[in-house]
Structure formats: C-alpha cells, structure tokens
Amino acid sequence: MKKAFIALATLTAAATALCSLTACTGPGQKVKVIEIELTTEDYAYGINKSNTELLTSVNSYLAEWEDDGSLDILINSYFDGTATFSYKNKTATAQAGDFVVATNAYFPPFESYNDSGAFYGVDIEIAYKIATALEKTLFIKDMEFDSIIADVQNGNSDIAMAGITVNEARLEQVNFATPYYSSAQVITVLEGDTTFADCTTYEEIEAILNSKSSSYTIGTQSGTTGYMYSHGDEDFGYDGFPVTTKAYSTGALAMKDLSNGKINAVILDKQPSLMIAESINKNI
C-alpha cells in the first residue's frame, strides 16, 4: 500500500542544515506554498534489471515493514520532526560488497544532510534497514538527481533511493520496487504574490500558467517531475506551459532564487516545498 502524508512538518535540523549548505539564509523575501496538488505520483526504489534477487528482497522487506506498521512510524518521524537517525559512510569510497545507494541529498525529508554533515532522511534510514537485513555495509553516493538512474542502470550503484517517481522511460532503464510513498507537485510563490490567491483547484492554477508567456520563469529541480510538468514531457504525459522553466541542481537553490526575486515561482514536490519554504522564512 502506498503511503501519503500531507501534514506540515516542524522545522527540523535536516531542513536547516540543507539550507545552510545551499545559502538559504537572507537577504530575501518570504515565500508561500500553494497547497493545491497539481499532480500525484508514486515514489519507488530503482534497481538494476539484472539484479532480480535484490528486487525480490527489497519488496519483501517493504511488505514486512508495512504490515507491522514500522514503515508508517519511520516515515511519520521525518514529517513530524522526531526522527533521530543519521548516517555517515564508513569509508571514503565504496568497498567490495557494500550496499551502494545512489541519491541526491538535497530533498528533505527524504534525503538531506543534518547539521553535523551526516546523511539524514526517510530514504537514508530505509537504506540502512535494507543494508542491515542484507548483512552489508551501507555506502551512500550523493550525486546530481538526473544521474541517479543511469548510475544504477550501469551497475555503479545497487539501488536508486531519492524520492524517484516511476514513469515509463525510467522503467525501460531499471526495475522499480513496490511504491512506498505517494507525492504531489505544488507551486510556491512569494508571500505577497496574489497570482493564485483565488484558485481552489489545479485546473485554475494551470489556466493561469497557460496564460503566461516566456517572461514568467518557474524554477524546478533538474530531472524531476516538477521540471517535466512545467516544461512538458511526453513520457510523463505533460504538455507543459508557455513559460520559461529553469532547472536547478536542487530545489533549495530554486527556492532561494524565488526568495531573491530572480524567478516567479517554483514547482517541486509538496513536502520538500513545505520544509524548504519554512526554513527560508525562518531565516528572513
């Protein structure tokens, strides 16, 4: 069963550390997340197509943790700010036999760095649980999001764990384990921006976006659903909008440019949007 959590997380050390790494502190203006869900999609873990044994094992672990309720407890702990687990790699490079995870650690609460520089988040703790069950040492590889699937496909990492949405193009590259979370894209604007103030449905937001021109710039994270939704992508079934879609290496950098008035809006997954926005606003 897919999980969906929509409560606003309290500001956690993960979000604060993320913004310290990406210059989220002032100057700037406060931002607000429009909590109307524009799309819905499932997150799942990507595994090399030749590694059917790992796919079977991961699906078995996820089913077990879902049945006993521990998966819900783990995910909720990162949404309510009570999670305490973090992880630092034991070696500078992956060793033979390690359980190697490809991720992009700028996506709270799923993966980020905490204030001590350790990896922190939903996917990080689940990765550790899987590695432990496999009796292997966890090694986390932090990389650009749009390199993750290829890294697993080429056999350089065992698994992709990075809040990844399943789509047909990615299914051609890797197998996906059972979805563990359902997410949605949302739009964030400056606090004083009334462009979407009267909107109550995603159709109304899309009508406004379709009325914009290329002078209206939307920031997104490169390679993510938000980019494909704004720019357009046939594999995802998105037509896109007549705006300029600007890709960033992280959602936090896009949010910072929004706060500084360099772009008009940001489209990103809902929970990361809420956490990054709260961290930015706290420091203004």
PDB file of C-alpha atoms in Angstrom:
ATOM      1  CA  MET A   1       0.000   0.000   0.000  1.00  0.00           C
ATOM      2  CA  LYS A   2       1.333   3.411  -0.924  1.00  0.00           C
ATOM      3  CA  LYS A   3       1.811   5.967   1.831  1.00  0.00           C
ATOM      4  CA  ALA A   4       0.640   9.577   1.652  1.00  0.00           C
ATOM      5  CA  PHE A   5       1.306  12.171   4.352  1.00  0.00           C
ATOM      6  CA  ILE A   6       0.313  15.832   3.912  1.00  0.00           C
ATOM      7  CA  ALA A   7       0.854  17.417   7.359  1.00  0.00           C
ATOM      8  CA  LEU A   8       3.317  20.320   7.556  1.00  0.00           C
ATOM      9  CA  ALA A   9       6.495  19.156   9.222  1.00  0.00           C
ATOM     10  CA  THR A  10       8.005  21.164  12.021  1.00  0.00           C
ATOM     11  CA  LEU A  11      11.301  22.748  11.088  1.00  0.00           C
ATOM     12  CA  THR A  12      13.920  20.050  11.608  1.00  0.00           C
ATOM     13  CA  ALA A  13      17.686  20.026  11.755  1.00  0.00           C
ATOM     14  CA  ALA A  14      17.659  18.420   8.319  1.00  0.00           C
ATOM     15  CA  ALA A  15      15.933  21.364   6.669  1.00  0.00           C
ATOM     16  CA  THR A  16      18.135  23.873   8.474  1.00  0.00           C
ATOM     17  CA  ALA A  17      21.300  22.023   7.500  1.00  0.00           C
ATOM     18  CA  LEU A  18      20.130  21.748   3.908  1.00  0.00           C
ATOM     19  CA  CYS A  19      19.668  25.493   3.652  1.00  0.00           C
ATOM     20  CA  SER A  20      22.999  26.204   5.302  1.00  0.00           C
ATOM     21  CA  LEU A  21      24.624  24.135   2.562  1.00  0.00           C
ATOM     22  CA  THR A  22      22.732  25.985  -0.166  1.00  0.00           C
ATOM     23  CA  ALA A  23      22.745  29.550   1.171  1.00  0.00           C
ATOM     24  CA  CYS A  24      19.076  29.671   2.118  1.00  0.00           C
ATOM     25  CA  THR A  25      19.560  32.427   4.672  1.00  0.00           C
ATOM     26  CA  GLY A  26      18.709  36.064   3.887  1.00  0.00           C
ATOM     27  CA  PRO A  27      18.531  38.508   2.318  1.00  0.00           C
ATOM     28  CA  GLY A  28      15.284  37.719   0.606  1.00  0.00           C
ATOM     29  CA  GLN A  29      11.516  37.697   0.821  1.00  0.00           C
ATOM     30  CA  LYS A  30       9.269  35.147   2.439  1.00  0.00           C
ATOM     31  CA  VAL A  31       7.687  32.520   0.231  1.00  0.00           C
ATOM     32  CA  LYS A  32       4.408  30.622   0.446  1.00  0.00           C
ATOM     33  CA  VAL A  33       3.464  27.180  -0.792  1.00  0.00           C
ATOM     34  CA  ILE A  34       0.131  26.920  -2.613  1.00  0.00           C
ATOM     35  CA  GLU A  35      -1.034  23.570  -1.228  1.00  0.00           C
ATOM     36  CA  ILE A  36      -3.169  22.620  -4.213  1.00  0.00           C
ATOM     37  CA  GLU A  37      -1.866  19.357  -5.626  1.00  0.00           C
ATOM     38  CA  LEU A  38      -1.023  19.739  -9.310  1.00  0.00           C
ATOM     39  CA  THR A  39      -0.032  16.125  -9.958  1.00  0.00           C
ATOM     40  CA  THR A  40       0.136  12.901  -7.983  1.00  0.00           C
ATOM     41  CA  GLU A  41       2.787  10.247  -8.403  1.00  0.00           C
ATOM     42  CA  ASP A  42       4.368   7.281  -6.639  1.00  0.00           C
ATOM     43  CA  TYR A  43       7.899   7.113  -5.240  1.00  0.00           C
ATOM     44  CA  ALA A  44       9.771   3.832  -5.573  1.00  0.00           C
ATOM     45  CA  TYR A  45      13.331   2.497  -5.466  1.00  0.00           C
ATOM     46  CA  GLY A  46      15.117   1.743  -8.743  1.00  0.00           C
ATOM     47  CA  ILE A  47      17.165  -1.457  -9.105  1.00  0.00           C
ATOM     48  CA  ASN A  48      19.311  -2.753 -11.952  1.00  0.00           C
ATOM     49  CA  LYS A  49      17.271  -5.018 -14.220  1.00  0.00           C
ATOM     50  CA  SER A  50      19.735  -7.873 -13.841  1.00  0.00           C
ATOM     51  CA  ASN A  51      19.502  -7.860 -10.049  1.00  0.00           C
ATOM     52  CA  THR A  52      16.172  -9.623  -9.583  1.00  0.00           C
ATOM     53  CA  GLU A  53      17.338 -11.071  -6.277  1.00  0.00           C
ATOM     54  CA  LEU A  54      17.711  -7.607  -4.766  1.00  0.00           C
ATOM     55  CA  LEU A  55      14.334  -6.544  -6.171  1.00  0.00           C
ATOM     56  CA  THR A  56      12.668  -9.529  -4.515  1.00  0.00           C
ATOM     57  CA  SER A  57      14.414  -8.844  -1.208  1.00  0.00           C
ATOM     58  CA  VAL A  58      13.541  -5.123  -1.156  1.00  0.00           C
ATOM     59  CA  ASN A  59       9.899  -5.851  -1.956  1.00  0.00           C
ATOM     60  CA  SER A  60       9.816  -8.444   0.816  1.00  0.00           C
ATOM     61  CA  TYR A  61      11.303  -6.027   3.379  1.00  0.00           C
ATOM     62  CA  LEU A  62       8.936  -3.209   2.418  1.00  0.00           C
ATOM     63  CA  ALA A  63       5.928  -5.530   2.659  1.00  0.00           C
ATOM     64  CA  GLU A  64       7.062  -6.769   6.071  1.00  0.00           C
ATOM     65  CA  TRP A  65       7.622  -3.239   7.418  1.00  0.00           C
ATOM     66  CA  GLU A  66       4.311  -2.084   6.036  1.00  0.00           C
ATOM     67  CA  ASP A  67       2.449  -4.994   7.611  1.00  0.00           C
ATOM     68  CA  ASP A  68       3.968  -4.479  11.062  1.00  0.00           C
ATOM     69  CA  GLY A  69       3.444  -0.692  10.932  1.00  0.00           C
ATOM     70  CA  SER A  70       7.130   0.201  11.241  1.00  0.00           C
ATOM     71  CA  LEU A  71       7.251   1.827   7.785  1.00  0.00           C
ATOM     72  CA  ASP A  72       4.481   4.263   8.758  1.00  0.00           C
ATOM     73  CA  ILE A  73       6.249   5.082  12.010  1.00  0.00           C
ATOM     74  CA  LEU A  74       9.572   5.671  10.255  1.00  0.00           C
ATOM     75  CA  ILE A  75       8.129   7.957   7.562  1.00  0.00           C
ATOM     76  CA  ASN A  76       5.991   9.922  10.019  1.00  0.00           C
ATOM     77  CA  SER A  77       9.002  10.583  12.249  1.00  0.00           C
ATOM     78  CA  TYR A  78      10.603  12.635   9.474  1.00  0.00           C
ATOM     79  CA  PHE A  79       7.388  14.533   8.848  1.00  0.00           C
ATOM     80  CA  ASP A  80       6.786  15.473  12.478  1.00  0.00           C
ATOM     81  CA  GLY A  81      10.432  16.260  13.258  1.00  0.00           C
ATOM     82  CA  THR A  82      11.016  13.457  15.785  1.00  0.00           C
ATOM     83  CA  ALA A  83      13.432  11.349  13.692  1.00  0.00           C
ATOM     84  CA  THR A  84      16.919  10.978  15.146  1.00  0.00           C
ATOM     85  CA  PHE A  85      18.632   8.540  12.757  1.00  0.00           C
ATOM     86  CA  SER A  86      21.555   9.740  10.659  1.00  0.00           C
ATOM     87  CA  TYR A  87      24.370   8.016   8.820  1.00  0.00           C
ATOM     88  CA  LYS A  88      27.958   8.703   7.768  1.00  0.00           C
ATOM     89  CA  ASN A  89      29.781   6.472   5.321  1.00  0.00           C
ATOM     90  CA  LYS A  90      32.360   4.227   6.963  1.00  0.00           C
ATOM     91  CA  THR A  91      34.884   4.725   4.155  1.00  0.00           C
ATOM     92  CA  ALA A  92      35.680   7.448   1.644  1.00  0.00           C
ATOM     93  CA  THR A  93      34.789   5.205  -1.295  1.00  0.00           C
ATOM     94  CA  ALA A  94      32.547   2.198  -1.665  1.00  0.00           C
ATOM     95  CA  GLN A  95      34.141  -1.130  -0.827  1.00  0.00           C
ATOM     96  CA  ALA A  96      33.523  -4.504  -2.455  1.00  0.00           C
ATOM     97  CA  GLY A  97      30.332  -5.980  -1.036  1.00  0.00           C
ATOM     98  CA  ASP A  98      28.892  -2.681   0.187  1.00  0.00           C
ATOM     99  CA  PHE A  99      25.217  -1.889  -0.365  1.00  0.00           C
ATOM    100  CA  VAL A 100      25.657   1.177  -2.579  1.00  0.00           C
ATOM    101  CA  VAL A 101      22.820   3.706  -2.735  1.00  0.00           C
ATOM    102  CA  ALA A 102      22.623   6.455  -5.362  1.00  0.00           C
ATOM    103  CA  THR A 103      20.808   9.563  -4.114  1.00  0.00           C
ATOM    104  CA  ASN A 104      20.643  13.350  -4.259  1.00  0.00           C
ATOM    105  CA  ALA A 105      20.852  14.553  -0.673  1.00  0.00           C
ATOM    106  CA  TYR A 106      19.019  17.868  -1.094  1.00  0.00           C
ATOM    107  CA  PHE A 107      15.462  16.663  -0.873  1.00  0.00           C
ATOM    108  CA  PRO A 108      14.153  16.784   2.713  1.00  0.00           C
ATOM    109  CA  PRO A 109      12.609  14.927   4.390  1.00  0.00           C
ATOM    110  CA  PHE A 110      13.627  12.029   2.129  1.00  0.00           C
ATOM    111  CA  GLU A 111      17.363  12.714   1.931  1.00  0.00           C
ATOM    112  CA  SER A 112      19.468  15.583   3.141  1.00  0.00           C
ATOM    113  CA  TYR A 113      22.376  16.372   5.435  1.00  0.00           C
ATOM    114  CA  ASN A 114      21.888  17.139   9.116  1.00  0.00           C
ATOM    115  CA  ASP A 115      23.767  19.859  10.977  1.00  0.00           C
ATOM    116  CA  SER A 116      26.732  17.553  11.605  1.00  0.00           C
ATOM    117  CA  GLY A 117      27.115  16.716   7.929  1.00  0.00           C
ATOM    118  CA  ALA A 118      25.648  13.223   8.192  1.00  0.00           C
ATOM    119  CA  PHE A 119      23.044  11.853   5.783  1.00  0.00           C
ATOM    120  CA  TYR A 120      19.515  12.119   7.147  1.00  0.00           C
ATOM    121  CA  GLY A 121      16.032  11.304   5.885  1.00  0.00           C
ATOM    122  CA  VAL A 122      13.344   8.732   5.123  1.00  0.00           C
ATOM    123  CA  ASP A 123      15.273   7.035   2.332  1.00  0.00           C
ATOM    124  CA  ILE A 124      18.526   7.079   4.298  1.00  0.00           C
ATOM    125  CA  GLU A 125      17.039   5.207   7.231  1.00  0.00           C
ATOM    126  CA  ILE A 126      15.229   2.736   4.964  1.00  0.00           C
ATOM    127  CA  ALA A 127      18.517   2.195   3.095  1.00  0.00           C
ATOM    128  CA  TYR A 128      20.219   1.367   6.387  1.00  0.00           C
ATOM    129  CA  LYS A 129      17.452  -1.071   7.296  1.00  0.00           C
ATOM    130  CA  ILE A 130      17.797  -2.809   3.929  1.00  0.00           C
ATOM    131  CA  ALA A 131      21.602  -2.956   4.197  1.00  0.00           C
ATOM    132  CA  THR A 132      21.306  -4.404   7.693  1.00  0.00           C
ATOM    133  CA  ALA A 133      18.821  -7.038   6.530  1.00  0.00           C
ATOM    134  CA  LEU A 134      21.215  -7.950   3.707  1.00  0.00           C
ATOM    135  CA  GLU A 135      24.109  -8.067   6.213  1.00  0.00           C
ATOM    136  CA  LYS A 136      26.017  -5.457   4.216  1.00  0.00           C
ATOM    137  CA  THR A 137      27.632  -2.108   4.957  1.00  0.00           C
ATOM    138  CA  LEU A 138      25.712   0.864   3.625  1.00  0.00           C
ATOM    139  CA  PHE A 139      27.511   3.307   1.335  1.00  0.00           C
ATOM    140  CA  ILE A 140      25.667   6.409   0.118  1.00  0.00           C
ATOM    141  CA  LYS A 141      26.669   8.135  -3.125  1.00  0.00           C
ATOM    142  CA  ASP A 142      25.417  11.725  -3.365  1.00  0.00           C
ATOM    143  CA  MET A 143      25.117  12.911  -6.970  1.00  0.00           C
ATOM    144  CA  GLU A 144      23.039  15.032  -9.326  1.00  0.00           C
ATOM    145  CA  PHE A 145      19.460  13.763  -9.434  1.00  0.00           C
ATOM    146  CA  ASP A 146      19.379  13.252 -13.186  1.00  0.00           C
ATOM    147  CA  SER A 147      22.457  10.960 -12.996  1.00  0.00           C
ATOM    148  CA  ILE A 148      20.975   8.545 -10.460  1.00  0.00           C
ATOM    149  CA  ILE A 149      19.001   6.190 -12.717  1.00  0.00           C
ATOM    150  CA  ALA A 150      21.887   5.846 -15.183  1.00  0.00           C
ATOM    151  CA  ASP A 151      24.285   5.107 -12.317  1.00  0.00           C
ATOM    152  CA  VAL A 152      22.149   2.151 -11.244  1.00  0.00           C
ATOM    153  CA  GLN A 153      21.471   1.059 -14.810  1.00  0.00           C
ATOM    154  CA  ASN A 154      25.231   0.934 -15.472  1.00  0.00           C
ATOM    155  CA  GLY A 155      25.830  -1.131 -12.348  1.00  0.00           C
ATOM    156  CA  ASN A 156      27.769   1.543 -10.451  1.00  0.00           C
ATOM    157  CA  SER A 157      25.241   1.575  -7.589  1.00  0.00           C
ATOM    158  CA  ASP A 158      22.921  -1.140  -6.309  1.00  0.00           C
ATOM    159  CA  ILE A 159      19.807   0.940  -5.859  1.00  0.00           C
ATOM    160  CA  ALA A 160      18.391   4.409  -6.544  1.00  0.00           C
ATOM    161  CA  MET A 161      16.755   5.937  -3.458  1.00  0.00           C
ATOM    162  CA  ALA A 162      15.920   9.587  -3.986  1.00  0.00           C
ATOM    163  CA  GLY A 163      12.183  10.259  -3.959  1.00  0.00           C
ATOM    164  CA  ILE A 164      12.010   8.929  -7.515  1.00  0.00           C
ATOM    165  CA  THR A 165       8.750   8.929  -9.441  1.00  0.00           C
ATOM    166  CA  VAL A 166       8.006   5.861 -11.551  1.00  0.00           C
ATOM    167  CA  ASN A 167       7.397   6.511 -15.251  1.00  0.00           C
ATOM    168  CA  GLU A 168       7.641   4.543 -18.490  1.00  0.00           C
ATOM    169  CA  ALA A 169      11.007   5.967 -19.548  1.00  0.00           C
ATOM    170  CA  ARG A 170      12.612   5.064 -16.237  1.00  0.00           C
ATOM    171  CA  LEU A 171      11.019   1.611 -16.331  1.00  0.00           C
ATOM    172  CA  GLU A 172      12.973   0.990 -19.521  1.00  0.00           C
ATOM    173  CA  GLN A 173      16.211   1.642 -17.620  1.00  0.00           C
ATOM    174  CA  VAL A 174      15.657  -0.022 -14.238  1.00  0.00           C
ATOM    175  CA  ASN A 175      13.142  -2.117 -12.345  1.00  0.00           C
ATOM    176  CA  PHE A 176      11.215  -0.461  -9.530  1.00  0.00           C
ATOM    177  CA  ALA A 177      10.360  -1.951  -6.185  1.00  0.00           C
ATOM    178  CA  THR A 178       6.868  -1.607  -4.735  1.00  0.00           C
ATOM    179  CA  PRO A 179       5.970   2.094  -4.307  1.00  0.00           C
ATOM    180  CA  TYR A 180       6.341   3.222  -0.705  1.00  0.00           C
ATOM    181  CA  TYR A 181       5.007   6.796  -0.861  1.00  0.00           C
ATOM    182  CA  SER A 182       2.565   8.919  -2.869  1.00  0.00           C
ATOM    183  CA  SER A 183       3.557  12.518  -3.551  1.00  0.00           C
ATOM    184  CA  ALA A 184       2.252  15.588  -5.370  1.00  0.00           C
ATOM    185  CA  GLN A 185       3.706  18.626  -7.115  1.00  0.00           C
ATOM    186  CA  VAL A 186       2.830  22.094  -5.807  1.00  0.00           C
ATOM    187  CA  ILE A 187       3.695  25.651  -6.765  1.00  0.00           C
ATOM    188  CA  THR A 188       5.432  28.146  -4.462  1.00  0.00           C
ATOM    189  CA  VAL A 189       5.442  31.929  -4.918  1.00  0.00           C
ATOM    190  CA  LEU A 190       6.476  34.981  -2.938  1.00  0.00           C
ATOM    191  CA  GLU A 191       4.352  35.605   0.140  1.00  0.00           C
ATOM    192  CA  GLY A 192       2.872  38.784  -1.297  1.00  0.00           C
ATOM    193  CA  ASP A 193       2.109  37.297  -4.714  1.00  0.00           C
ATOM    194  CA  THR A 194      -1.666  37.100  -5.304  1.00  0.00           C
ATOM    195  CA  THR A 195      -1.492  35.415  -8.728  1.00  0.00           C
ATOM    196  CA  PHE A 196      -3.076  32.212  -7.454  1.00  0.00           C
ATOM    197  CA  ALA A 197      -4.944  33.654  -4.463  1.00  0.00           C
ATOM    198  CA  ASP A 198      -8.404  32.800  -5.796  1.00  0.00           C
ATOM    199  CA  CYS A 199      -7.520  29.307  -7.019  1.00  0.00           C
ATOM    200  CA  THR A 200      -9.156  26.294  -5.404  1.00  0.00           C
ATOM    201  CA  THR A 201      -8.327  23.618  -8.000  1.00  0.00           C
ATOM    202  CA  TYR A 202      -5.304  22.577 -10.031  1.00  0.00           C
ATOM    203  CA  GLU A 203      -7.255  23.371 -13.203  1.00  0.00           C
ATOM    204  CA  GLU A 204      -7.443  27.025 -12.162  1.00  0.00           C
ATOM    205  CA  ILE A 205      -3.708  27.138 -11.490  1.00  0.00           C
ATOM    206  CA  GLU A 206      -2.982  25.524 -14.852  1.00  0.00           C
ATOM    207  CA  ALA A 207      -5.263  28.021 -16.630  1.00  0.00           C
ATOM    208  CA  ILE A 208      -3.243  30.873 -15.145  1.00  0.00           C
ATOM    209  CA  LEU A 209       0.061  29.236 -16.081  1.00  0.00           C
ATOM    210  CA  ASN A 210      -1.194  28.710 -19.626  1.00  0.00           C
ATOM    211  CA  SER A 211      -1.941  32.435 -19.822  1.00  0.00           C
ATOM    212  CA  LYS A 212       1.670  33.332 -19.030  1.00  0.00           C
ATOM    213  CA  SER A 213       4.475  33.922 -21.515  1.00  0.00           C
ATOM    214  CA  SER A 214       8.159  33.080 -21.559  1.00  0.00           C
ATOM    215  CA  SER A 215       8.803  36.135 -19.391  1.00  0.00           C
ATOM    216  CA  TYR A 216       7.317  34.180 -16.463  1.00  0.00           C
ATOM    217  CA  THR A 217      10.007  31.875 -15.017  1.00  0.00           C
ATOM    218  CA  ILE A 218       9.362  28.746 -12.990  1.00  0.00           C
ATOM    219  CA  GLY A 219      12.241  27.143 -11.108  1.00  0.00           C
ATOM    220  CA  THR A 220      12.401  23.372 -10.705  1.00  0.00           C
ATOM    221  CA  GLN A 221      14.919  20.685  -9.816  1.00  0.00           C
ATOM    222  CA  SER A 222      16.626  19.207 -12.863  1.00  0.00           C
ATOM    223  CA  GLY A 223      15.346  15.807 -13.939  1.00  0.00           C
ATOM    224  CA  THR A 224      12.372  15.782 -11.598  1.00  0.00           C
ATOM    225  CA  THR A 225       8.631  15.560 -12.154  1.00  0.00           C
ATOM    226  CA  GLY A 226       8.356  19.281 -11.426  1.00  0.00           C
ATOM    227  CA  TYR A 227      10.618  20.082 -14.367  1.00  0.00           C
ATOM    228  CA  MET A 228       8.747  17.732 -16.683  1.00  0.00           C
ATOM    229  CA  TYR A 229       5.371  19.092 -15.567  1.00  0.00           C
ATOM    230  CA  SER A 230       6.382  22.702 -16.204  1.00  0.00           C
ATOM    231  CA  HIS A 231       8.495  22.200 -19.319  1.00  0.00           C
ATOM    232  CA  GLY A 232       6.459  19.365 -20.827  1.00  0.00           C
ATOM    233  CA  ASP A 233       7.371  15.702 -21.187  1.00  0.00           C
ATOM    234  CA  GLU A 234       5.768  13.092 -23.427  1.00  0.00           C
ATOM    235  CA  ASP A 235       6.777  10.142 -21.227  1.00  0.00           C
ATOM    236  CA  PHE A 236       5.035  11.697 -18.240  1.00  0.00           C
ATOM    237  CA  GLY A 237       2.084  12.874 -20.330  1.00  0.00           C
ATOM    238  CA  TYR A 238       2.659  16.561 -19.510  1.00  0.00           C
ATOM    239  CA  ASP A 239       2.089  19.242 -22.148  1.00  0.00           C
ATOM    240  CA  GLY A 240       3.998  21.907 -20.217  1.00  0.00           C
ATOM    241  CA  PHE A 241       3.265  25.640 -20.128  1.00  0.00           C
ATOM    242  CA  PRO A 242       4.325  28.623 -22.287  1.00  0.00           C
ATOM    243  CA  VAL A 243       6.670  29.807 -19.533  1.00  0.00           C
ATOM    244  CA  THR A 244      10.421  29.609 -19.062  1.00  0.00           C
ATOM    245  CA  THR A 245      11.297  26.549 -16.980  1.00  0.00           C
ATOM    246  CA  LYS A 246      14.632  26.937 -15.226  1.00  0.00           C
ATOM    247  CA  ALA A 247      16.323  23.790 -13.902  1.00  0.00           C
ATOM    248  CA  TYR A 248      18.398  23.856 -10.699  1.00  0.00           C
ATOM    249  CA  SER A 249      20.599  21.174  -9.190  1.00  0.00           C
ATOM    250  CA  THR A 250      18.479  21.299  -6.016  1.00  0.00           C
ATOM    251  CA  GLY A 251      15.015  22.513  -5.055  1.00  0.00           C
ATOM    252  CA  ALA A 252      16.554  24.639  -2.302  1.00  0.00           C
ATOM    253  CA  LEU A 253      18.509  26.703  -4.837  1.00  0.00           C
ATOM    254  CA  ALA A 254      15.344  27.299  -6.837  1.00  0.00           C
ATOM    255  CA  MET A 255      13.538  28.429  -3.693  1.00  0.00           C
ATOM    256  CA  LYS A 256      16.381  30.787  -2.822  1.00  0.00           C
ATOM    257  CA  ASP A 257      16.205  32.435  -6.245  1.00  0.00           C
ATOM    258  CA  LEU A 258      12.446  32.806  -5.760  1.00  0.00           C
ATOM    259  CA  SER A 259      13.025  34.446  -2.373  1.00  0.00           C
ATOM    260  CA  ASN A 260      15.504  36.811  -4.006  1.00  0.00           C
ATOM    261  CA  GLY A 261      13.022  37.753  -6.735  1.00  0.00           C
ATOM    262  CA  LYS A 262      15.022  36.188  -9.560  1.00  0.00           C
ATOM    263  CA  ILE A 263      12.213  33.879 -10.687  1.00  0.00           C
ATOM    264  CA  ASN A 264       8.414  33.970 -10.368  1.00  0.00           C
ATOM    265  CA  ALA A 265       7.585  30.572  -8.900  1.00  0.00           C
ATOM    266  CA  VAL A 266       8.912  27.127  -8.006  1.00  0.00           C
ATOM    267  CA  ILE A 267       7.293  23.769  -8.752  1.00  0.00           C
ATOM    268  CA  LEU A 268       8.539  20.976  -6.517  1.00  0.00           C
ATOM    269  CA  ASP A 269       7.247  18.024  -4.510  1.00  0.00           C
ATOM    270  CA  LYS A 270       4.911  19.059  -1.723  1.00  0.00           C
ATOM    271  CA  GLN A 271       6.714  18.014   1.438  1.00  0.00           C
ATOM    272  CA  PRO A 272      10.164  19.248   0.378  1.00  0.00           C
ATOM    273  CA  SER A 273       8.479  22.519  -0.695  1.00  0.00           C
ATOM    274  CA  LEU A 274       6.933  22.949   2.736  1.00  0.00           C
ATOM    275  CA  MET A 275      10.157  22.176   4.584  1.00  0.00           C
ATOM    276  CA  ILE A 276      12.425  24.327   2.431  1.00  0.00           C
ATOM    277  CA  ALA A 277       9.936  27.233   2.486  1.00  0.00           C
ATOM    278  CA  GLU A 278       9.689  27.086   6.265  1.00  0.00           C
ATOM    279  CA  SER A 279      13.460  27.070   6.606  1.00  0.00           C
ATOM    280  CA  ILE A 280      13.829  30.067   4.265  1.00  0.00           C
ATOM    281  CA  ASN A 281      11.080  32.034   6.014  1.00  0.00           C
ATOM    282  CA  LYS A 282      12.544  31.343   9.441  1.00  0.00           C
ATOM    283  CA  ASN A 283      15.833  32.926   8.432  1.00  0.00           C
ATOM    284  CA  ILE A 284      14.395  36.131   6.931  1.00  0.00           C
TER     285      ILE A 284
END
